[in-house]
Amino acid sequence: MTTVQTVVTAKDTGERLSKVDGIEFKSREGSVAAQVELKPEESYQKMIGFGGAFTEAAAYTLSRLSPEKRAEVIHRYFHPEEGLNYSMGRVHIHSCDFALGNYTYVEDNDTELATFDISHDHQWVLPLIKDAMAVKGGEFTMLASPWSPPAWMKTNGEMNNGGQLKPEYADVWARYYTKFIEAYGKEGVPIWAVSVQNEPAAVQTWDSCVYSAEEERDFVKNHLGPVMHKEGYGDVNIVIWDHNRDIMVERASAVLSDPEAAKYVWGTGIHWYGGEEFEKVGQVHDLFPDKHLLFTEGCQEGGVRLGEWFTGERYGRNMIGDLNHWTEGYLDWNLVLDETGGPNHVNNLCDAPVIADTTTNEIHYNSSYYYIGHFSKYIAPGAVRIGLQNSAEGVLSTAFRNPDGSLAVVLMNEGEDSREVTLGLGDEVARFELPAHSIITHLITQ
């Protein structure tokens, strides 16, 4: 017997990840196809999980709330049943724009890295990660990313405004990653992967460093890959690109077409700021099917958007688009920001799924929080995407088979009108309404 748990979030209702009466499958009449046909016999990528970034801005913001409110946010993100079931995380290797200022872990010109010390992270970032691990009940699949080498290793002599890594410091910088992995490991926070550089094609007014495709290839091939192996961290994955979809095919190809570089690379990381060209994500998979794809950052730019609905729909649309093109994990950017959309040391203010007002001690859960939950709560780590054929106009959809055998089907309607949708599975079919501006997850067990 097929049973279904149905969960709805809809704009013009009070429904937010709300459990409603499950849809009912009935025997199919004749051979009429449903608008959305599930094909469980087809298997695609296996999911690693969902999560967000433990930035200094997020951790500092939470530290300014009452202990009860801080604990509430951590619970609502990381608890496996009562929260969003986050199992992945991202952390910045020393400062990024969403830190309180530029900082590194070493003294200037210390090429031996003898002064390497992560005590800065003990104030806010590591306590947040550890408290989240306690609520989750275990370790995270953690990605670590640098925004810039220390200023003295760079051509422009500063951490901000781009610049490049000076060639003579390539090995020192590569060892810096291994020092970070070692230090976090000693804190009980194992690092699963590092990306080479956050947004290597952008000169930013904040912490940034530019690599051409060839420079990234050669840094991985001649420095980062060999050094990580030499230092005993060959099992920590390396992610390239860590930037937008628009030129990801060219950038990934330049590295992965070189066997000596490719042997060190786990896969390609992507952000969403350069447009929703999901077909390019699939193209990289088709070119390099033995490599992996990971969404490493996305957020709504331009400050806080309290109560807006389009932000949630942006998350839903991007998640479905990337997942349907072989992406294996999804990492949101800041877990939490304050009432200004910061703190950010160059005023690059953004929105987050959770906004914490540090003046009133209030927590605001944006539409994006609920939209993410339609995936993260019901598509478990280890789930495998299954086949799906969708002819329903204006309906976005994706489907996964969980390790326990249940099927998680996510459907989304960005339109102004509700839509009636038929869902087919084997010799059964179900009919349901997809309200205007809504997202639904059906969790099907047979």
Short mmCIF file of N, CA, C and O in Angstrom, two decimals, residues 332-415:
data_model
loop_
_atom_site.label_atom_id
_atom_site.label_comp_id
_atom_site.label_asym_id
_atom_site.label_seq_id
_atom_site.Cartn_x
_atom_site.Cartn_y
_atom_site.Cartn_z
N ASP A 332 24.13 26.72 1.44
CA ASP A 332 23.71 28.12 1.51
C ASP A 332 24.88 28.96 2.03
O ASP A 332 25.85 28.42 2.57
N TRP A 333 24.78 30.29 1.90
CA TRP A 333 25.83 31.16 2.42
C TRP A 333 25.54 31.41 3.90
O TRP A 333 25.27 30.45 4.63
N ASN A 334 25.55 32.63 4.42
CA ASN A 334 25.43 32.87 5.86
C ASN A 334 24.20 32.20 6.46
O ASN A 334 23.08 32.40 5.99
N LEU A 335 24.41 31.44 7.52
CA LEU A 335 23.28 30.83 8.23
C LEU A 335 22.36 31.89 8.81
O LEU A 335 21.13 31.76 8.77
N VAL A 336 22.95 32.94 9.33
CA VAL A 336 22.22 34.00 10.03
C VAL A 336 22.92 35.32 9.75
O VAL A 336 24.15 35.37 9.67
N LEU A 337 22.14 36.40 9.61
CA LEU A 337 22.70 37.75 9.59
C LEU A 337 21.91 38.64 10.54
O LEU A 337 20.80 38.28 10.96
N ASP A 338 22.46 39.81 10.84
CA ASP A 338 21.75 40.71 11.75
C ASP A 338 20.76 41.58 11.00
O ASP A 338 20.56 41.42 9.79
N GLU A 339 20.15 42.52 11.71
CA GLU A 339 19.07 43.34 11.15
C GLU A 339 19.53 44.22 9.99
O GLU A 339 18.71 44.69 9.19
N THR A 340 20.85 44.42 9.84
CA THR A 340 21.36 45.23 8.73
C THR A 340 21.70 44.39 7.50
O THR A 340 21.95 44.93 6.42
N GLY A 341 21.74 43.05 7.67
CA GLY A 341 22.26 42.19 6.60
C GLY A 341 23.75 42.01 6.70
O GLY A 341 24.43 41.66 5.74
N GLY A 342 24.29 42.22 7.88
CA GLY A 342 25.71 42.06 8.16
C GLY A 342 25.89 41.29 9.46
O GLY A 342 25.02 40.51 9.80
N PRO A 343 27.02 41.50 10.13
CA PRO A 343 28.09 42.45 9.80
C PRO A 343 28.94 42.00 8.61
O PRO A 343 29.12 40.83 8.39
N ASN A 344 29.44 43.02 7.89
CA ASN A 344 30.31 42.78 6.74
C ASN A 344 31.31 43.93 6.72
O ASN A 344 30.91 45.09 6.73
N HIS A 345 32.61 43.59 6.69
CA HIS A 345 33.60 44.65 6.92
C HIS A 345 33.81 45.59 5.75
O HIS A 345 34.55 46.57 5.87
N VAL A 346 33.14 45.34 4.61
CA VAL A 346 33.16 46.32 3.51
C VAL A 346 31.73 46.70 3.10
O VAL A 346 31.51 47.19 1.99
N ASN A 347 30.76 46.43 3.99
CA ASN A 347 29.37 46.83 3.77
C ASN A 347 28.71 46.13 2.59
O ASN A 347 27.81 46.67 1.96
N ASN A 348 29.16 44.90 2.29
CA ASN A 348 28.52 44.09 1.23
C ASN A 348 27.34 43.34 1.86
O ASN A 348 27.36 42.13 2.02
N LEU A 349 26.30 44.07 2.19
CA LEU A 349 25.19 43.53 2.98
C LEU A 349 24.31 42.59 2.13
O LEU A 349 24.10 42.83 0.94
N CYS A 350 23.81 41.54 2.77
CA CYS A 350 23.02 40.53 2.08
C CYS A 350 21.84 40.09 2.96
O CYS A 350 21.69 40.55 4.09
N ASP A 351 21.04 39.20 2.42
CA ASP A 351 19.95 38.58 3.17
C ASP A 351 20.38 37.17 3.57
O ASP A 351 21.36 36.63 3.05
N ALA A 352 19.67 36.58 4.51
CA ALA A 352 19.90 35.19 4.91
C ALA A 352 18.55 34.57 5.25
O ALA A 352 17.58 35.29 5.51
N PRO A 353 18.47 33.24 5.23
CA PRO A 353 17.19 32.59 5.59
C PRO A 353 16.72 32.94 7.00
O PRO A 353 15.52 32.95 7.27
N VAL A 354 17.67 33.23 7.89
CA VAL A 354 17.32 33.64 9.25
C VAL A 354 17.96 34.99 9.52
O VAL A 354 19.17 35.17 9.37
N ILE A 355 17.14 35.96 9.91
CA ILE A 355 17.61 37.28 10.31
C ILE A 355 17.37 37.44 11.80
O ILE A 355 16.25 37.25 12.28
N ALA A 356 18.45 37.77 12.52
CA ALA A 356 18.36 37.95 13.96
C ALA A 356 18.51 39.44 14.28
O ALA A 356 19.54 40.05 13.97
N ASP A 357 17.47 40.03 14.85
CA ASP A 357 17.51 41.44 15.22
C ASP A 357 18.20 41.56 16.57
O ASP A 357 17.64 41.20 17.60
N THR A 358 19.42 42.06 16.55
CA THR A 358 20.21 42.12 17.78
C THR A 358 19.77 43.27 18.69
O THR A 358 20.22 43.35 19.84
N THR A 359 18.89 44.15 18.20
CA THR A 359 18.39 45.24 19.04
C THR A 359 17.14 44.82 19.81
O THR A 359 16.89 45.32 20.90
N THR A 360 16.36 43.90 19.24
CA THR A 360 15.11 43.47 19.88
C THR A 360 15.13 42.02 20.33
O THR A 360 14.17 41.56 20.97
N ASN A 361 16.19 41.27 19.96
CA ASN A 361 16.30 39.84 20.30
C ASN A 361 15.23 39.01 19.58
O ASN A 361 14.83 37.95 20.04
N GLU A 362 14.76 39.50 18.43
CA GLU A 362 13.75 38.77 17.64
C GLU A 362 14.42 37.98 16.52
O GLU A 362 15.41 38.43 15.95
N ILE A 363 13.82 36.82 16.20
CA ILE A 363 14.29 35.98 15.10
C ILE A 363 13.25 36.02 13.98
O ILE A 363 12.06 35.83 14.24
N HIS A 364 13.69 36.27 12.76
CA HIS A 364 12.81 36.27 11.60
C HIS A 364 13.22 35.12 10.67
O HIS A 364 14.38 35.05 10.25
N TYR A 365 12.27 34.25 10.38
CA TYR A 365 12.52 33.14 9.45
C TYR A 365 11.94 33.53 8.10
O TYR A 365 10.72 33.65 7.94
N ASN A 366 12.82 33.76 7.14
CA ASN A 366 12.39 34.18 5.81
C ASN A 366 11.85 33.01 5.00
O ASN A 366 12.04 31.84 5.34
N SER A 367 11.20 33.34 3.88
CA SER A 367 10.65 32.30 2.99
C SER A 367 11.74 31.32 2.56
O SER A 367 11.49 30.12 2.42
N SER A 368 12.97 31.82 2.39
CA SER A 368 14.07 30.96 1.96
C SER A 368 14.33 29.84 2.96
O SER A 368 14.67 28.72 2.57
N TYR A 369 14.16 30.11 4.25
CA TYR A 369 14.35 29.08 5.28
C TYR A 369 13.40 27.90 5.01
O TYR A 369 13.81 26.73 5.05
N TYR A 370 12.14 28.22 4.73
CA TYR A 370 11.14 27.16 4.54
C TYR A 370 11.34 26.44 3.21
O TYR A 370 11.19 25.22 3.12
N TYR A 371 11.70 27.19 2.16
CA TYR A 371 11.92 26.55 0.86
C TYR A 371 13.08 25.55 0.94
O TYR A 371 12.99 24.44 0.43
N ILE A 372 14.18 25.95 1.59
CA ILE A 372 15.31 25.03 1.75
C ILE A 372 14.86 23.77 2.48
O ILE A 372 15.24 22.65 2.13
N GLY A 373 14.02 23.95 3.50
CA GLY A 373 13.57 22.81 4.30
C GLY A 373 12.81 21.76 3.52
O GLY A 373 12.80 20.58 3.89
N HIS A 374 12.16 22.18 2.42
CA HIS A 374 11.43 21.21 1.60
C HIS A 374 12.37 20.20 0.95
O HIS A 374 11.95 19.11 0.56
N PHE A 375 13.64 20.55 0.86
CA PHE A 375 14.66 19.63 0.34
C PHE A 375 15.41 18.97 1.50
O PHE A 375 15.47 17.75 1.60
N SER A 376 15.99 19.79 2.38
CA SER A 376 16.93 19.27 3.39
C SER A 376 16.27 18.35 4.40
O SER A 376 16.91 17.42 4.91
N LYS A 377 15.00 18.57 4.71
CA LYS A 377 14.33 17.74 5.72
C LYS A 377 13.92 16.38 5.16
O LYS A 377 13.75 15.42 5.92
N TYR A 378 13.75 16.29 3.84
CA TYR A 378 13.13 15.08 3.27
C TYR A 378 14.01 14.33 2.28
O TYR A 378 13.72 13.18 1.95
N ILE A 379 15.08 14.98 1.80
CA ILE A 379 16.05 14.29 0.94
C ILE A 379 17.27 14.02 1.81
O ILE A 379 18.04 14.93 2.12
N ALA A 380 17.43 12.80 2.24
CA ALA A 380 18.46 12.45 3.23
C ALA A 380 19.83 12.30 2.57
O ALA A 380 19.93 11.99 1.37
N PRO A 381 20.92 12.50 3.33
CA PRO A 381 22.24 12.15 2.80
C PRO A 381 22.24 10.69 2.34
O PRO A 381 21.70 9.82 3.02
N GLY A 382 22.78 10.45 1.15
CA GLY A 382 22.75 9.11 0.58
C GLY A 382 21.58 8.86 -0.34
O GLY A 382 21.52 7.82 -1.00
N ALA A 383 20.64 9.81 -0.40
CA ALA A 383 19.52 9.68 -1.34
C ALA A 383 20.03 9.73 -2.77
O ALA A 383 21.04 10.38 -3.07
N VAL A 384 19.36 9.03 -3.67
CA VAL A 384 19.73 8.98 -5.08
C VAL A 384 18.62 9.59 -5.92
O VAL A 384 17.44 9.25 -5.75
N ARG A 385 18.99 10.53 -6.79
CA ARG A 385 17.97 11.12 -7.67
C ARG A 385 17.44 10.07 -8.62
O ARG A 385 18.20 9.26 -9.16
N ILE A 386 16.13 10.09 -8.82
CA ILE A 386 15.49 9.14 -9.74
C ILE A 386 14.96 9.88 -10.96
O ILE A 386 14.90 11.11 -11.00
N GLY A 387 14.53 9.09 -11.95
CA GLY A 387 13.98 9.66 -13.16
C GLY A 387 12.64 10.33 -12.90
O GLY A 387 11.87 9.92 -12.02
N LEU A 388 12.35 11.35 -13.70
CA LEU A 388 11.09 12.07 -13.57
C LEU A 388 10.79 12.73 -14.91
O LEU A 388 11.66 13.34 -15.52
N GLN A 389 9.56 12.57 -15.36
CA GLN A 389 9.13 13.22 -16.61
C GLN A 389 8.02 14.19 -16.26
O GLN A 389 7.01 13.80 -15.66
N ASN A 390 8.21 15.47 -16.61
CA ASN A 390 7.28 16.51 -16.19
C ASN A 390 6.74 17.26 -17.40
O ASN A 390 7.48 17.90 -18.12
N SER A 391 5.42 17.17 -17.59
CA SER A 391 4.76 17.92 -18.66
C SER A 391 3.80 18.97 -18.10
O SER A 391 3.03 19.57 -18.84
N ALA A 392 3.86 19.18 -16.78
CA ALA A 392 2.95 20.14 -16.13
C ALA A 392 3.46 21.56 -16.34
O ALA A 392 4.55 21.90 -15.90
N GLU A 393 2.68 22.37 -16.99
CA GLU A 393 3.10 23.73 -17.31
C GLU A 393 3.29 24.55 -16.03
O GLU A 393 2.44 24.56 -15.15
N GLY A 394 4.44 25.22 -15.94
CA GLY A 394 4.69 26.11 -14.81
C GLY A 394 5.03 25.40 -13.51
O GLY A 394 5.06 26.03 -12.45
N VAL A 395 5.31 24.10 -13.58
CA VAL A 395 5.64 23.33 -12.38
C VAL A 395 7.08 22.84 -12.47
O VAL A 395 7.46 22.19 -13.45
N LEU A 396 7.87 23.16 -11.46
CA LEU A 396 9.24 22.65 -11.36
C LEU A 396 9.24 21.44 -10.44
O LEU A 396 8.48 21.41 -9.46
N SER A 397 10.10 20.45 -10.71
CA SER A 397 10.04 19.23 -9.91
C SER A 397 11.37 18.49 -9.91
O SER A 397 12.16 18.59 -10.86
N THR A 398 11.59 17.74 -8.84
CA THR A 398 12.72 16.81 -8.75
C THR A 398 12.32 15.70 -7.79
O THR A 398 11.39 15.87 -6.99
N ALA A 399 13.00 14.56 -7.86
CA ALA A 399 12.62 13.41 -7.02
C ALA A 399 13.84 12.58 -6.66
O ALA A 399 14.75 12.41 -7.48
N PHE A 400 13.81 12.03 -5.44
CA PHE A 400 14.92 11.22 -4.92
C PHE A 400 14.40 10.00 -4.19
O PHE A 400 13.31 10.02 -3.62
N ARG A 401 15.20 8.94 -4.21
CA ARG A 401 14.94 7.76 -3.39
C ARG A 401 15.86 7.80 -2.19
O ARG A 401 17.08 7.81 -2.31
N ASN A 402 15.28 7.84 -0.99
CA ASN A 402 16.06 7.90 0.23
C ASN A 402 16.65 6.53 0.58
O ASN A 402 16.17 5.51 0.08
N PRO A 403 17.67 6.49 1.42
CA PRO A 403 18.25 5.20 1.83
C PRO A 403 17.23 4.25 2.46
O PRO A 403 17.40 3.03 2.36
N ASP A 404 16.16 4.79 3.07
CA ASP A 404 15.14 3.91 3.67
C ASP A 404 14.11 3.44 2.65
O ASP A 404 13.15 2.75 3.00
N GLY A 405 14.29 3.81 1.38
CA GLY A 405 13.39 3.38 0.32
C GLY A 405 12.27 4.35 0.00
O GLY A 405 11.60 4.21 -1.03
N SER A 406 12.03 5.32 0.86
CA SER A 406 10.97 6.30 0.58
C SER A 406 11.37 7.19 -0.58
O SER A 406 12.55 7.39 -0.86
N LEU A 407 10.38 7.73 -1.26
CA LEU A 407 10.61 8.66 -2.37
C LEU A 407 10.24 10.07 -1.92
O LEU A 407 9.14 10.28 -1.40
N ALA A 408 11.15 11.02 -2.11
CA ALA A 408 10.88 12.43 -1.81
C ALA A 408 10.70 13.17 -3.13
O ALA A 408 11.63 13.20 -3.96
N VAL A 409 9.52 13.73 -3.33
CA VAL A 409 9.20 14.44 -4.57
C VAL A 409 8.92 15.90 -4.22
O VAL A 409 8.04 16.18 -3.40
N VAL A 410 9.68 16.82 -4.81
CA VAL A 410 9.51 18.25 -4.54
C VAL A 410 8.95 18.91 -5.80
O VAL A 410 9.50 18.74 -6.89
N LEU A 411 7.84 19.65 -5.62
CA LEU A 411 7.20 20.34 -6.74
C LEU A 411 6.95 21.80 -6.35
O LEU A 411 6.61 22.09 -5.21
N MET A 412 7.11 22.68 -7.32
CA MET A 412 7.06 24.11 -7.01
C MET A 412 6.27 24.86 -8.08
O MET A 412 6.40 24.57 -9.28
N ASN A 413 5.46 25.82 -7.64
CA ASN A 413 4.66 26.64 -8.53
C ASN A 413 4.94 28.11 -8.21
O ASN A 413 4.60 28.59 -7.13
N GLU A 414 5.59 28.80 -9.16
CA GLU A 414 5.87 30.23 -8.97
C GLU A 414 4.76 31.11 -9.53
O GLU A 414 4.86 32.34 -9.45
N GLY A 415 3.72 30.51 -10.08
CA GLY A 415 2.67 31.27 -10.74
C GLY A 415 1.67 31.90 -9.79
O GLY A 415 1.60 31.58 -8.61
#
